[in-house]
Coordinates of C-alpha atoms in Angstrom, one line a residue:
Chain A
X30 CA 16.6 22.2 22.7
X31 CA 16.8 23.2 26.3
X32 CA 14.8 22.8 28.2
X33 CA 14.3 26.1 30.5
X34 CA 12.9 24.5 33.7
X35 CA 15.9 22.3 34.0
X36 CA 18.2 25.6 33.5
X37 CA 16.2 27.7 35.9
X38 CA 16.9 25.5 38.4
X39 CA 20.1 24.5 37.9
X40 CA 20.9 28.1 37.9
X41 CA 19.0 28.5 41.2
X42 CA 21.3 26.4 42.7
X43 CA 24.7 27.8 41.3
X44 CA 25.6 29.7 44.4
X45 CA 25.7 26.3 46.1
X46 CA 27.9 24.8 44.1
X47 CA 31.7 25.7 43.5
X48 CA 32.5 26.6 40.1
X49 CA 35.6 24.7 38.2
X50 CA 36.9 24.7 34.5
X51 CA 37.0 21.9 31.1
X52 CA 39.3 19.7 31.8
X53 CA 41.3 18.7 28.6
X54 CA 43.7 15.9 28.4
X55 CA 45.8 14.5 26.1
X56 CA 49.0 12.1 26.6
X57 CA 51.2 15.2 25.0
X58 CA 50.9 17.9 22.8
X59 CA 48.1 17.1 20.2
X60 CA 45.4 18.0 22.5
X61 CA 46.7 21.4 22.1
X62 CA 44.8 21.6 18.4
X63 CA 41.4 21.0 19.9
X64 CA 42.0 23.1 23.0
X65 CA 42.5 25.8 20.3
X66 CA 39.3 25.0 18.8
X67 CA 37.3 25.0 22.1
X68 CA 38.6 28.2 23.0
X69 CA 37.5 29.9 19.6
X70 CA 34.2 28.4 19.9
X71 CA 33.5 28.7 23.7
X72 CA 36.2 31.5 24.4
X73 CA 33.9 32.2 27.8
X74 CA 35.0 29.2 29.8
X75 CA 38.1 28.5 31.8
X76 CA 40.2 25.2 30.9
X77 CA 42.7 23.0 32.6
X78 CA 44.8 21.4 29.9
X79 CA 46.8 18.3 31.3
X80 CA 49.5 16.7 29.3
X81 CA 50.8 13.7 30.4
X82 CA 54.3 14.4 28.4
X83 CA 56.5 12.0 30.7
X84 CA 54.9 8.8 29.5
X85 CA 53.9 9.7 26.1
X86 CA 53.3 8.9 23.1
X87 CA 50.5 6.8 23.9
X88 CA 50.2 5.6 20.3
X89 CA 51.7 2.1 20.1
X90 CA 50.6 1.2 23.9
X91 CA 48.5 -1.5 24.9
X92 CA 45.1 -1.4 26.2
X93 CA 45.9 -2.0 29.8
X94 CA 48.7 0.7 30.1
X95 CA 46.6 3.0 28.2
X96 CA 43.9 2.4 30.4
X97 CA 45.6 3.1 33.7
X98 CA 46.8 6.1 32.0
X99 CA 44.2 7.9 31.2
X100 CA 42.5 7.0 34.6
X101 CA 45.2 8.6 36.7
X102 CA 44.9 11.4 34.5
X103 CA 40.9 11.7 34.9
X104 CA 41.3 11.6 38.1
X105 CA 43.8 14.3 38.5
X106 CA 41.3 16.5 36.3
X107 CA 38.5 15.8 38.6
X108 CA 40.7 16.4 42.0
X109 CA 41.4 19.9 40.6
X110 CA 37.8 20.7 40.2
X111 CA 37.2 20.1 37.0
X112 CA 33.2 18.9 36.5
X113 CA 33.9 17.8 32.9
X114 CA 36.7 16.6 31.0
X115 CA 37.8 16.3 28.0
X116 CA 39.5 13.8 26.2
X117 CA 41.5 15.4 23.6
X118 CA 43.5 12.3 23.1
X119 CA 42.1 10.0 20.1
X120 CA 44.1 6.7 21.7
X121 CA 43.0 7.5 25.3
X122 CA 39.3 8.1 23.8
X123 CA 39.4 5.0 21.5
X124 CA 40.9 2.8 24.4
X125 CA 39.9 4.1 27.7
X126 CA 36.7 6.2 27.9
X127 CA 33.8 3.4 27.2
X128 CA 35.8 1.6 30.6
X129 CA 36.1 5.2 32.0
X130 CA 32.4 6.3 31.8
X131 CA 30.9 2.5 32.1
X132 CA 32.6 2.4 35.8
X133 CA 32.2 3.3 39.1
X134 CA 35.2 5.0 40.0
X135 CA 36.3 4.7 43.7
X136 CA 35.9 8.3 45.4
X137 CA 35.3 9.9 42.1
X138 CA 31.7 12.2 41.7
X139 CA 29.4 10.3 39.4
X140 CA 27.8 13.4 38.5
X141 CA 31.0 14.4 36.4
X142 CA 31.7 13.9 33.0
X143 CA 34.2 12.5 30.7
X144 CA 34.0 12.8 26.8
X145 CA 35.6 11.9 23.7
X146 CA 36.7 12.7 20.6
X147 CA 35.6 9.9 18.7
X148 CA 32.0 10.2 18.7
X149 CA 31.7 13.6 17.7
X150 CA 33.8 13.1 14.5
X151 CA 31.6 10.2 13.6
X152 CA 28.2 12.0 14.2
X153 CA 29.6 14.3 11.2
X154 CA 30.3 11.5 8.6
X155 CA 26.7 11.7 6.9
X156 CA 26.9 15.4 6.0
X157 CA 30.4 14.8 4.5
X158 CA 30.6 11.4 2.9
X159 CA 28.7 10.8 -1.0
X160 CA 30.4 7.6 -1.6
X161 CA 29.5 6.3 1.7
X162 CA 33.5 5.3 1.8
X163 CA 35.5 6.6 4.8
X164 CA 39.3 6.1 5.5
X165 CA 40.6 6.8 9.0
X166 CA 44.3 7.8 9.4
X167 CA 45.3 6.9 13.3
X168 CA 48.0 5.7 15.5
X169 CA 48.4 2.0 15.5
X170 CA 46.8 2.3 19.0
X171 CA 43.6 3.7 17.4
X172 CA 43.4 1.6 14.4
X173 CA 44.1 -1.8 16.7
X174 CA 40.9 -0.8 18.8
X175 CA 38.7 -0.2 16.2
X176 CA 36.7 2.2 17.5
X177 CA 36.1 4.5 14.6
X178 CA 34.6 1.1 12.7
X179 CA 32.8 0.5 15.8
X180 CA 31.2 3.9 16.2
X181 CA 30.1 4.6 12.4
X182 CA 28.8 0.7 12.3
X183 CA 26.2 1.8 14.9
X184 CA 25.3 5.7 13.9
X185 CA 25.5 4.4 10.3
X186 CA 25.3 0.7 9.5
X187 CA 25.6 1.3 5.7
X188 CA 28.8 3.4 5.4
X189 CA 32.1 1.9 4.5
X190 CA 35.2 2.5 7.0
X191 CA 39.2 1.7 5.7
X192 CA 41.6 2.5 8.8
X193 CA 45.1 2.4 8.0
X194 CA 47.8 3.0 10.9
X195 CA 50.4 5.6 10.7
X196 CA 52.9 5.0 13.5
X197 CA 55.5 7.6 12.8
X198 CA 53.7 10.9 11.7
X199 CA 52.8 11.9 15.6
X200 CA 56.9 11.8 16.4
X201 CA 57.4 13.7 12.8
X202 CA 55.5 16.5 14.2
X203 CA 56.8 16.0 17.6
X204 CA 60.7 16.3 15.9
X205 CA 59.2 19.3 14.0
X206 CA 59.7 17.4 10.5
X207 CA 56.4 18.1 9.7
X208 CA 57.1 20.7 7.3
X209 CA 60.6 18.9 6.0
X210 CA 61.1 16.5 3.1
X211 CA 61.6 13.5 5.5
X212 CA 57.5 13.4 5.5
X213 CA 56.9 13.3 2.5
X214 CA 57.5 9.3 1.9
X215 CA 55.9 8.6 5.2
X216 CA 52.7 10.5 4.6
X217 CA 52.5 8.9 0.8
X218 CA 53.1 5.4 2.3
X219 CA 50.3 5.6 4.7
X220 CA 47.3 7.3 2.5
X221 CA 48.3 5.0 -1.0
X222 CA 47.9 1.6 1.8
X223 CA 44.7 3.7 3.0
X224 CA 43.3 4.1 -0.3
X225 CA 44.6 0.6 -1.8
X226 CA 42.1 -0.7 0.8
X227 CA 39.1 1.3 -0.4
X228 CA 39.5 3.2 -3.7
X229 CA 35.6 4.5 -3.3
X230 CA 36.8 7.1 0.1
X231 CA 36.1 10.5 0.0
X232 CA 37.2 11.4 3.3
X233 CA 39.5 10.9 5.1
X234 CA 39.6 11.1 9.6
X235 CA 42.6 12.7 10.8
X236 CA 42.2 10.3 14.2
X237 CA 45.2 12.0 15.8
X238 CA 45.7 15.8 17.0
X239 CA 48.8 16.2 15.6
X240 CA 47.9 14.9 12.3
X241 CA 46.5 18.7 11.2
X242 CA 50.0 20.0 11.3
X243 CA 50.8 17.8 8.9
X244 CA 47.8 19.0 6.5
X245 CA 49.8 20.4 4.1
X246 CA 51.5 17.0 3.2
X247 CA 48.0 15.2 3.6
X248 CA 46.4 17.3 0.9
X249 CA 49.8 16.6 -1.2
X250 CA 49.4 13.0 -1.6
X251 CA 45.4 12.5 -0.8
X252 CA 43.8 11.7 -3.9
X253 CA 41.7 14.8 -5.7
X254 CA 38.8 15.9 -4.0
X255 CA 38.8 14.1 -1.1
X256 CA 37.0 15.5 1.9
X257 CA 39.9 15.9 5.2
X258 CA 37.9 16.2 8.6
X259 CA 40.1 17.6 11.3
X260 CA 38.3 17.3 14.9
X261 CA 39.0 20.3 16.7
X262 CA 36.3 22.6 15.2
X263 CA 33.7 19.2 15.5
X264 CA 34.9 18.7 18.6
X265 CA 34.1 22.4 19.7
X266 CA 30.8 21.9 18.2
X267 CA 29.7 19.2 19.5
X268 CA 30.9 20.0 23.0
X269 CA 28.9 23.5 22.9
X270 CA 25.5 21.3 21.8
X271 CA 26.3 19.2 24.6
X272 CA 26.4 22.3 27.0
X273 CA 23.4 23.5 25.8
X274 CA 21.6 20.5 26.3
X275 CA 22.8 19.9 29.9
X276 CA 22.7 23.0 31.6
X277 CA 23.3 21.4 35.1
X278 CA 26.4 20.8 34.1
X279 CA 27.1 24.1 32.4
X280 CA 26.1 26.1 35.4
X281 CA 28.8 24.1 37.1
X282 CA 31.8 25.5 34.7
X283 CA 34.0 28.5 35.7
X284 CA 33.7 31.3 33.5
X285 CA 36.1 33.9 32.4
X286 CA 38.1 32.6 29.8
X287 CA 41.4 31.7 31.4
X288 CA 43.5 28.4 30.5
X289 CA 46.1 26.8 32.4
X290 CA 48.5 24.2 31.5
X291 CA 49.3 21.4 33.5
X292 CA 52.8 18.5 32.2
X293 CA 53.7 15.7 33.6
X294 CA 57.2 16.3 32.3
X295 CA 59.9 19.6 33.0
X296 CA 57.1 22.5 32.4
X297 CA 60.1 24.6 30.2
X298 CA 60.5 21.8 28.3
X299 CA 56.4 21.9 28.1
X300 CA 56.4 25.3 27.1
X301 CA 59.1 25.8 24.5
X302 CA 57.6 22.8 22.1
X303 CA 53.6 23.6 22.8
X304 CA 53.8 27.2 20.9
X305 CA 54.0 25.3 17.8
X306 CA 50.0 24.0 18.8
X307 CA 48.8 27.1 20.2
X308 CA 50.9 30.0 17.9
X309 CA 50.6 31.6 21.4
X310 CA 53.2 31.5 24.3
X311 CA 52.1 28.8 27.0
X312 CA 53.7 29.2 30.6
X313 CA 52.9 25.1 32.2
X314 CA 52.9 23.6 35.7
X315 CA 54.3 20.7 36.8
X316 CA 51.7 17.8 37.8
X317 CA 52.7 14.4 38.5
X318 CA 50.5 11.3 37.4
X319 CA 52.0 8.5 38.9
Chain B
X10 CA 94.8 -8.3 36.5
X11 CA 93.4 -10.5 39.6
X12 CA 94.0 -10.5 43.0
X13 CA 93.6 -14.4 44.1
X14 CA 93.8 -13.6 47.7
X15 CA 91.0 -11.9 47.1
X16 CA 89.1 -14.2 44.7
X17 CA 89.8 -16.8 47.0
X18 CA 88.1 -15.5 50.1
X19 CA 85.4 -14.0 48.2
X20 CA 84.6 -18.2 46.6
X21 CA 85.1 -19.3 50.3
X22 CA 82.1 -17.3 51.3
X23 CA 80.2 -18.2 48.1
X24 CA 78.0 -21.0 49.9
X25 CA 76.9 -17.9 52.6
X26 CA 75.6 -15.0 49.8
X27 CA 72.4 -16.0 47.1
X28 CA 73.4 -15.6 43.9
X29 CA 71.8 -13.2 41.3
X30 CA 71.6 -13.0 37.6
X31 CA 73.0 -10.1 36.1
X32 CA 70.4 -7.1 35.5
X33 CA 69.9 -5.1 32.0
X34 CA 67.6 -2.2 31.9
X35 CA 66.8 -0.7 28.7
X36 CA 64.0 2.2 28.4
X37 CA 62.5 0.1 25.5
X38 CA 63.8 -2.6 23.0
X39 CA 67.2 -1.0 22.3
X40 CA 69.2 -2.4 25.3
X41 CA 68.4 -6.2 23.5
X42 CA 71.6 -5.6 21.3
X43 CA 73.6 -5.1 24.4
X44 CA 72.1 -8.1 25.6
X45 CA 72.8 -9.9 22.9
X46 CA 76.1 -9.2 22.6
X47 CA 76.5 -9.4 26.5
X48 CA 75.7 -13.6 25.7
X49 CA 78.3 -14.4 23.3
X50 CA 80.9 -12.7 25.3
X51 CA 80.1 -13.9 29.0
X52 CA 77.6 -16.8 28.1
X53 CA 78.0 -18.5 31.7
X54 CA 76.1 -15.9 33.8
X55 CA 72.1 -15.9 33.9
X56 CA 70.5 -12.4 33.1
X57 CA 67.7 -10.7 34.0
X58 CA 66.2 -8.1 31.0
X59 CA 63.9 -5.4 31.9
X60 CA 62.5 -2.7 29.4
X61 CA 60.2 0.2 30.6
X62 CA 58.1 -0.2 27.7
X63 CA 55.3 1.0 28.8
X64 CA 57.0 4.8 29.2
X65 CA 59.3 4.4 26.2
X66 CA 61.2 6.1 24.7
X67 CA 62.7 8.0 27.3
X68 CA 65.1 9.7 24.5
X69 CA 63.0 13.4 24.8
X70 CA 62.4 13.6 28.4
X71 CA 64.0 15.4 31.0
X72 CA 66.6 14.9 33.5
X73 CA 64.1 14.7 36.3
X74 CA 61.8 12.2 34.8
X75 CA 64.5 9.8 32.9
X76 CA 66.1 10.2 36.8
X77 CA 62.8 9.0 38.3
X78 CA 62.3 6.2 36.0
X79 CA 65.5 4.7 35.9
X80 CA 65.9 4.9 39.7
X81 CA 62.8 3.2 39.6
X82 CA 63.9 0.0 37.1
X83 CA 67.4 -0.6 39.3
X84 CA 65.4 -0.9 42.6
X85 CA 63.1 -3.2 40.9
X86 CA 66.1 -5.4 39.4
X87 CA 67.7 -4.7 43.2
X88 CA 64.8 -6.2 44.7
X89 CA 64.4 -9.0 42.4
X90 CA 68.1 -10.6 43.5
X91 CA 70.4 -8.9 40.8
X92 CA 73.9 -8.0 42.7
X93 CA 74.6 -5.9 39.4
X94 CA 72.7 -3.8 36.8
X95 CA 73.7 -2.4 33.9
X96 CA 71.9 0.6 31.6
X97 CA 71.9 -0.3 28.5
X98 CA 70.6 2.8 27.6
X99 CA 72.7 5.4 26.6
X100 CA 69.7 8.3 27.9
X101 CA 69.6 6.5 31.6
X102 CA 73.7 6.2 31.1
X103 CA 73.6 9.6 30.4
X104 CA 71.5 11.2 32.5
X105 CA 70.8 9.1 35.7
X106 CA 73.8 6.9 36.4
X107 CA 76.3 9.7 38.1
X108 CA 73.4 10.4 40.2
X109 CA 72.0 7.1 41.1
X110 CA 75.9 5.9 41.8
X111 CA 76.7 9.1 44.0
X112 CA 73.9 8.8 46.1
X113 CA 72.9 6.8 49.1
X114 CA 69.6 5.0 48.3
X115 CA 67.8 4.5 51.6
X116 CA 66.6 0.5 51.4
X117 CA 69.2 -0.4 48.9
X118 CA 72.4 -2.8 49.7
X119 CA 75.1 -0.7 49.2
X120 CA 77.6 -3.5 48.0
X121 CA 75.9 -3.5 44.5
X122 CA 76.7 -2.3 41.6
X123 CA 75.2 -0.1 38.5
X124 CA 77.4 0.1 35.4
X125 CA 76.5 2.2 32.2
X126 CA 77.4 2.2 28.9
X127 CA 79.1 5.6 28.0
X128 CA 82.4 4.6 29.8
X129 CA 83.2 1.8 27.8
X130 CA 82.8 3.4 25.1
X131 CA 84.8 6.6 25.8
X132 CA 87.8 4.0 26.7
X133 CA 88.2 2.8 23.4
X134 CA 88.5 5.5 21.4
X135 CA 91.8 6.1 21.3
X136 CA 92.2 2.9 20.2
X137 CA 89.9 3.6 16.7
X138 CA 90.4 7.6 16.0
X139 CA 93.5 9.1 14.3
X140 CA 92.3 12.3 13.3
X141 CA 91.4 12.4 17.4
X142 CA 87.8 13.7 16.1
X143 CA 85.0 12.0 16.7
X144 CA 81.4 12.2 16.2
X145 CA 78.5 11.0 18.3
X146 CA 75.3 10.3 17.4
X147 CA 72.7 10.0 19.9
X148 CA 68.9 11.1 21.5
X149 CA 68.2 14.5 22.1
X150 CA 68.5 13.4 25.8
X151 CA 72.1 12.1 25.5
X152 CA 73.1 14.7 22.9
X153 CA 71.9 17.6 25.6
X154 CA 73.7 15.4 28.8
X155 CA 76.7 16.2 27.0
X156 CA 78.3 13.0 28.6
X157 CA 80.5 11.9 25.9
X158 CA 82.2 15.2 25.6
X159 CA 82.4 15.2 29.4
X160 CA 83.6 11.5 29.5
X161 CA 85.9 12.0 26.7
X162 CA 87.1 15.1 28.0
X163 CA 88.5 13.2 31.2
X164 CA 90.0 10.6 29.4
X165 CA 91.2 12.0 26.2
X166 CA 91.7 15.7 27.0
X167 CA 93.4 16.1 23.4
X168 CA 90.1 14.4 21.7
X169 CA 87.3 16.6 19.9
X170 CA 83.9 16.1 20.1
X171 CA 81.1 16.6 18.3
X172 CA 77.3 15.4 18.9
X173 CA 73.8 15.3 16.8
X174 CA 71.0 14.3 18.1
X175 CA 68.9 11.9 15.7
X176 CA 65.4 12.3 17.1
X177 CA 63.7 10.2 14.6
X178 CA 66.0 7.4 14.8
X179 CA 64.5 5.0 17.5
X180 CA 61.1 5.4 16.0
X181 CA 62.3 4.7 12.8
X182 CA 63.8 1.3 14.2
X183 CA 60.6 0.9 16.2
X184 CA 58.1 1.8 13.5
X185 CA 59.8 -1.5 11.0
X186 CA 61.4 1.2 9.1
X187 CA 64.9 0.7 9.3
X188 CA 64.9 -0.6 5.7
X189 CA 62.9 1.1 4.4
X190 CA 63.3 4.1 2.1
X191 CA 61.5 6.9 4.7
X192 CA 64.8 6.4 6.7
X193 CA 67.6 7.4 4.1
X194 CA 66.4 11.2 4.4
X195 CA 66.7 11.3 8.2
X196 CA 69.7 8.9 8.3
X197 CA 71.2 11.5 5.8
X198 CA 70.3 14.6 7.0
X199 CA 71.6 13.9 10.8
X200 CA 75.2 12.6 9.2
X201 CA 75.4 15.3 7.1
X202 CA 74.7 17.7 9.8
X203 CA 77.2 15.9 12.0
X204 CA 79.9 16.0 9.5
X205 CA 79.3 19.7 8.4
X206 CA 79.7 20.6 12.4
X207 CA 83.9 18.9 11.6
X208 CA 85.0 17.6 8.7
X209 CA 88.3 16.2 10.3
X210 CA 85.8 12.9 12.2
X211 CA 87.1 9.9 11.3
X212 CA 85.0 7.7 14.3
X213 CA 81.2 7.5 14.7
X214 CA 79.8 6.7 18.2
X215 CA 76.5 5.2 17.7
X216 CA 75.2 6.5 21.2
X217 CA 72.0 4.8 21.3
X218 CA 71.1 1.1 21.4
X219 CA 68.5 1.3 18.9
X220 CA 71.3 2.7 16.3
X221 CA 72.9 -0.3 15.2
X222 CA 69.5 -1.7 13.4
X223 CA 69.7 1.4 11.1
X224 CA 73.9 0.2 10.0
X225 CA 73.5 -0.1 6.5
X226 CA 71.7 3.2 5.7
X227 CA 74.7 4.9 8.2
X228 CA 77.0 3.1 6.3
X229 CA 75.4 4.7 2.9
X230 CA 75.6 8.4 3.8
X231 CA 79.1 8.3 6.2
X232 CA 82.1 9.3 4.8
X233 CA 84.0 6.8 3.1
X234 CA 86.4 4.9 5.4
X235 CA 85.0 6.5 8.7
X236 CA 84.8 3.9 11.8
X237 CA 81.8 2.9 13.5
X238 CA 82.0 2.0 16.8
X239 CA 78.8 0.0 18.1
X240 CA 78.2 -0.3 21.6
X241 CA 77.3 -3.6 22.3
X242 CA 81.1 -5.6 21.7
X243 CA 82.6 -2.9 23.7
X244 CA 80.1 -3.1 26.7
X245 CA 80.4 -6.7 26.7
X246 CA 84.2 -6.7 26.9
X247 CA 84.5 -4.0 29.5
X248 CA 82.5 -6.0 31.7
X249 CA 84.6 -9.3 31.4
X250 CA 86.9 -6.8 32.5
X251 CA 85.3 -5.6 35.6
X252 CA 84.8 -9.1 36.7
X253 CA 88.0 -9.8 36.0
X254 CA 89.3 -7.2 38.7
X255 CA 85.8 -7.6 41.0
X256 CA 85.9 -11.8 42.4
X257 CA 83.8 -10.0 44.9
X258 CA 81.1 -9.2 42.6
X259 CA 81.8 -12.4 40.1
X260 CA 81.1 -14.6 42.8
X261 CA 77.7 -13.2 43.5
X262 CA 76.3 -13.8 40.2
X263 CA 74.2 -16.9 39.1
X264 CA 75.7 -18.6 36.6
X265 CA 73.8 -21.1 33.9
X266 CA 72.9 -19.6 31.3
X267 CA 69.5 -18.8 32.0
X268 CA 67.7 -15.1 30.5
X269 CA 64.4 -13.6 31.8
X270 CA 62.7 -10.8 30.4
X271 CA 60.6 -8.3 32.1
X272 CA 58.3 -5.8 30.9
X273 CA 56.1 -2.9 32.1
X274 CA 53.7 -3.5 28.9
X275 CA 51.6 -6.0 27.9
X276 CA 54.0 -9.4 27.6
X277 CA 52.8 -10.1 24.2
X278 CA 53.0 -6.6 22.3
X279 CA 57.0 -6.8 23.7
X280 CA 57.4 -10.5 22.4
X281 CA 56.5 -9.2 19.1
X282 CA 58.8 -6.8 18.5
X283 CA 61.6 -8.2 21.1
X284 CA 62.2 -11.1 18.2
X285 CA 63.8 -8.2 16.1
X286 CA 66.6 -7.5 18.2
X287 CA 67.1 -10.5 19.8
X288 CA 67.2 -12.7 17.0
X289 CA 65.3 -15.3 18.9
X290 CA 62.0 -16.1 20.6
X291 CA 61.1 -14.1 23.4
X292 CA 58.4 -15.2 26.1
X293 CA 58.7 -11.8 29.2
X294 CA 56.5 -11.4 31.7
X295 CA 55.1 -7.8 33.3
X296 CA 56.8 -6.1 35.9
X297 CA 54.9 -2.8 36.9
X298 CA 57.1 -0.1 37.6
X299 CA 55.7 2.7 39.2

């Protein structure tokens, strides 16, 4: 619910303030899927999508390089007017945000926001799961954190949750193989250890962005029936119930549905491989991180 | 052949300069084979490892960034007493070593030295082809330097080329899965693609450090009787070589045996997996690098 005194105010006081988009930021690519997402749901807002492409794949990384990461990253967001960020980036959320938000950051605004992408997904699980049994597919990054188990242990201490790692489908999709024959034995190696754990799952997490491009080969060897939750439409949900319960931070958002693109690495390079996330052309900027 | 005028001046002033141990950079884990190879050969000298795990693999980025970062690595191993580095990676080799050798570093003593690894491999390939047709296989990054054809090109003008760039590969290697059954389609399809670009290849390069991890699935799907030229032996040779003809450079180098290892991860996660390549227990310490 909103409530209408806060928003009358905060609207009051727009003129005062200066008006900046979402920030979203992923270490490459996969952040592209929920940017996507956001845009369908909340197509009136401007973005400022930042890849860190030069130092990714953030996967297999530990927490302390992951960490210092994601911060420079935030930072960049926030230096660029951005009042809330984004992070599209299931490592970076699992690894860095609780240090991120729990902080005071030197020079940074504490009235902006960073969020996730794990807490969203789990807020879902209850509507989706029967058996009470959930298996997580992630990057070894992910899994090692345990922050899926972590999350669903507090919103719901009786459910189940199997994580199995799957350290090569991000750089399948990255090499375009997502689609080829080469998957095929990966993605079956990785769900039968996921479901060797638990046999009672009946959905599965895709904890990665670039896991829904490999959906096809997912449903292929998931076992009948089984519920697949991606996170860019929960994401876009959850985000536009966030808004609408803080309206002092949506009055501080840009509107006018533009998006930018912002890579640490060569911005053609950028551009020729992020069409496959977006199905629409994407013309990048270079933005160094480090 | 050396010159003992030379070799003799250059030991007279050895109690004047402060000996260093020879430096290897590697983007990741790859350059270990080099290394390891590099202490059979020349055993005597101490060296100084350091792998940029923490922004591996550099085998997809661009010119600029893999530029940046290797710069980066050789000042560190510069600064940290090394009269002599050498990339054992075929991306730096292949994209940053002209540049970093033709340029005047401000800060940097100009008397050392930076030696790749595409060179010594070029050199010998007269010695292995008869067809004169020879096939590299490589990192999108190397494959798109074109170095070997450029290399081979000033060496063996007569020579034919061809490249494929094996993006999966390192990951592969990385991921545990060199011997696995994943890796045959990928191993296959990049060979096949390779061979179908000329049938007449009678030599493999394997133009990437990681490469020689996957030999037995290469040796599956090559041709029958084709050669396969690892880089490690050869790098290790041509530097005896060098030393050979360089007293000047011989005498500056520490000598004992000793091996360090740096890393700009977490010391631990590289330990792990360094034991794979090495053979042997590892115990690095960080080195931050940007």
């Amino acid at each position: 619910m909103i409530d209408t005194d806060t928003y009358a105010m905060a609207e009051a006081d727009a003129s005062a303030i200066s008006l900046g988009p979402i920030g979203v930021f992923d270490s490459g690519y996969g952040g592209l899927t929920i940017l996507r997402e956001l845009r369908k749901t909340l197509p009136e807002y401007d973005y400022l999508y930042l890849g860190d492409n030069a130092r990714a794949p953030y996967g297999s990384r530990s927490f302390e390089v992951i960490y210092r990461y994601t911060l420079e990253a935030v930072k960049e967001l926030f230096a660029r007017g951005c009042p809330l960020v984004i992070l599209a980036c299931n490592t970076a959320s699992a690894k860095a945000l609780r240090s991120i938000q729990q902080r005071d950051l030197p020079g940074i605004d504490p009235t902006r926001r960073v969020l996730g992408v794990i807490r969203p997904t789990v807020e879902v699980l209850d509507n989706v799961t029967e058996s009470g049994h959930i298996g997580v597919l992630g990057t070894p990054g992910t899994v090692a954190s345990e922050s899926y188990v972590i999350e669903t242990g507090k919103l719901f201490p009786g459910m189940s949750v199997a994580q199995q790692a799957c350290p090569l489908w991000a750089a399948i999709v990255e090499s375009s193989e997502a689609d080829g024959d080469g998957a095929d034995y990966f993605v079956k190696k990785n769900i039968d250890a996921l479901m060797a754990k638990d046999p009672e799952i009946d959905t599965f997490v895709l904890a990665c962005t670039h896991y829904p491009l490999l959906m096809d080969k997912i449903r292929k060897y998931a076992p009948q029936g089984i519920r697949i939750l991606e996170q860019g439409q929960l994401v876009a949900e959850s985000l536009k119930d966030y808004l609408h319960r803080h309206p002092e931070m949506e009055i501080r958002l840009a509107k006018g549905g533009d998006v930018e693109y912002l890579t640490s690495e060569n911005p053609e390079k950028f551009d020729a491989l992020a069409s496959m996330f977006t199905h629409d052309g994407v013309a990048s900027k270079h933005c160094a991180l480090d």
